[in-house]
PDB file of C-alpha atoms in Angstrom:
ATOM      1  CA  UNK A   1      17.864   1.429  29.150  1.00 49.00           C
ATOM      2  CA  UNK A   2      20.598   2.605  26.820  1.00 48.00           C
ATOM      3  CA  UNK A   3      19.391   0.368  23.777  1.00 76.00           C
ATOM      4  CA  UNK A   4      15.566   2.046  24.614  1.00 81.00           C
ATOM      5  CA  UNK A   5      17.490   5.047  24.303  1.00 85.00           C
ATOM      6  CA  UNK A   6      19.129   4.412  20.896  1.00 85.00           C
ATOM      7  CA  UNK A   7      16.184   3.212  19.232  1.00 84.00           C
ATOM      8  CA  UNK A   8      14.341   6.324  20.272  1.00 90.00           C
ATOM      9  CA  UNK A   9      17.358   8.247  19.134  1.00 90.00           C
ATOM     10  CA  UNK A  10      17.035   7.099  15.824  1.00 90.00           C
ATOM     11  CA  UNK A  11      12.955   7.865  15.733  1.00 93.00           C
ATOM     12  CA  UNK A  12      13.907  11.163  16.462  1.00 94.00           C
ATOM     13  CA  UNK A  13      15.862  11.831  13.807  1.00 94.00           C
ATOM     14  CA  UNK A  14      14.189  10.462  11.335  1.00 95.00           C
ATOM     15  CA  UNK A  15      11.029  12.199  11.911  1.00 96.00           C
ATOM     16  CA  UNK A  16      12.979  14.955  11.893  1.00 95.00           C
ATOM     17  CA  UNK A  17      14.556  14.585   8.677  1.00 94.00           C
ATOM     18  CA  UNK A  18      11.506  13.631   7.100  1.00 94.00           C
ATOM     19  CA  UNK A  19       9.808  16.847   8.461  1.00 95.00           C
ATOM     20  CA  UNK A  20      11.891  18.862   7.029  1.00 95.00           C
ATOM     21  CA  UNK A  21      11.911  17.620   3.425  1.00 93.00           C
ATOM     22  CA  UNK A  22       7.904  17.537   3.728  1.00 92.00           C
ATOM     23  CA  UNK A  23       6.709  20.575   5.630  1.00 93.00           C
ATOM     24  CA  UNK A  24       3.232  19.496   5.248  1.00 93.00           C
ATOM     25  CA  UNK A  25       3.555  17.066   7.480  1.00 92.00           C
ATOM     26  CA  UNK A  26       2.483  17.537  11.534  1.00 92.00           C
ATOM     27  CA  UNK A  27       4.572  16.952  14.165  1.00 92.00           C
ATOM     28  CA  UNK A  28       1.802  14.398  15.479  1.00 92.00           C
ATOM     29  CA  UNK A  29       1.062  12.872  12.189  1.00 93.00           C
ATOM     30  CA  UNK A  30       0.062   9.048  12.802  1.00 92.00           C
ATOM     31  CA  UNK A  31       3.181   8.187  10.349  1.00 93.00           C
ATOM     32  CA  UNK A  32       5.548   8.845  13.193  1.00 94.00           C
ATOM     33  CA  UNK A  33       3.770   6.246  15.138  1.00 93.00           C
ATOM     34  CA  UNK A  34       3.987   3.657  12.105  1.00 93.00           C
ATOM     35  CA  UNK A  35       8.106   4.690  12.470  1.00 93.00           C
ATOM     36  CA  UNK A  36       8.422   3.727  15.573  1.00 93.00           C
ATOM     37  CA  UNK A  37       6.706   0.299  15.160  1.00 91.00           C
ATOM     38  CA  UNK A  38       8.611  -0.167  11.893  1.00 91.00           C
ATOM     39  CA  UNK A  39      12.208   0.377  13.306  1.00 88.00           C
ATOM     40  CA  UNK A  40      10.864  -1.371  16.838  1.00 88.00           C
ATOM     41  CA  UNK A  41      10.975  -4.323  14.184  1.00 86.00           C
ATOM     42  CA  UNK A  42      14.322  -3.570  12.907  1.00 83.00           C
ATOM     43  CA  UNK A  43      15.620  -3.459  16.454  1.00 79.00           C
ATOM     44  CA  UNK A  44      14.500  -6.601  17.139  1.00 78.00           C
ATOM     45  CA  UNK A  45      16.217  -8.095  14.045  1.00 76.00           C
ATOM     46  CA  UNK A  46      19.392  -7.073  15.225  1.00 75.00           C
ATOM     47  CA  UNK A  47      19.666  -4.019  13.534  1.00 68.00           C
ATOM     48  CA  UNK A  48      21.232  -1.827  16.545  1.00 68.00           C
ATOM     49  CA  UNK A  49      23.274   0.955  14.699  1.00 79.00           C
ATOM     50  CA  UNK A  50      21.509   4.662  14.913  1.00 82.00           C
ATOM     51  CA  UNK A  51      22.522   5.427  11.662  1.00 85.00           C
ATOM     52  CA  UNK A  52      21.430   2.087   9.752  1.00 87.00           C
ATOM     53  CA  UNK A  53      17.958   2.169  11.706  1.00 88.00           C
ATOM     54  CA  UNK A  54      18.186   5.896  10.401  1.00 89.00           C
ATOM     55  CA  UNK A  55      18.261   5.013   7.149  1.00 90.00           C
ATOM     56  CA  UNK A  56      15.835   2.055   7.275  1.00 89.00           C
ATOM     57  CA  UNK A  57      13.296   4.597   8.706  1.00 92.00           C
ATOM     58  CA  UNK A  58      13.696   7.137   5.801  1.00 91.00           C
ATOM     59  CA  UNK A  59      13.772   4.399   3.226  1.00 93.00           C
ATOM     60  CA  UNK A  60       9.948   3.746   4.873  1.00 92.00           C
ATOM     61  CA  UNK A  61       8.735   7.080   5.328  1.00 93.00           C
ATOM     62  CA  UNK A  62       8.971   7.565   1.436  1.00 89.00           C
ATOM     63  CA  UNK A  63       7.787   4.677   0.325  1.00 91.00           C
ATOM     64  CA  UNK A  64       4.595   5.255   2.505  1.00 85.00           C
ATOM     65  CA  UNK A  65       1.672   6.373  -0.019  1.00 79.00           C
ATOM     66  CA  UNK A  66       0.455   9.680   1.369  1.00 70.00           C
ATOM     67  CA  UNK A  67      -2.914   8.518   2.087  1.00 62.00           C
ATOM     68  CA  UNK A  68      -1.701   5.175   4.373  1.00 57.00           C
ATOM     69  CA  UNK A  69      -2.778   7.046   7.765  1.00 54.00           C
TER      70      UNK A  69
END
C-alpha cells in the first residue's frame, strides 16, 4: 500500500534524524515505537505529507522527557 509506505517513510526518517542529534539513543529504543503510534495518529487525521508528518514526529521526539520509556 503506497500510503503504508509513506507513513513508514516518514518513521524512518525521523528516527533517523533524531539518532543522529542524540547518539545515545539505540536503534531499538521503545521511543521509536511511541513514533510510529504518534504519527499513525497524524495519518489518520489527514496529515499525509512525508515532510509535515516529518516534522510532527521531531516536534514529539523532543518534547518526550528522557525517562518516558
Amino acid at each position: 500500500m503506497v500510503d503504508e509506505a509513506l507513513r513508514r517513510r516518514a518513521v524512518d526518517t525521523v528516527w533517523s534524524l533524531y539518532r543522529a542529534k542524540h547518539r545515545d539513543v539505540d536503534a531499538a529504543d521503545s521511543r521509536r515505537c511511541l513514533l510510529q503510534r504518534h504519527l499513525q495518529g497524524r495519518w489518520e487525521a489527514r496529515v499525509s505529507e512525508v515532510e509535515e508528518l516529518t516534522g510532527f514526529g521531531l516536534a514529539y521526539l523532543n518534547r518526550l522527557p528522557k525517562d518516558e520509556c
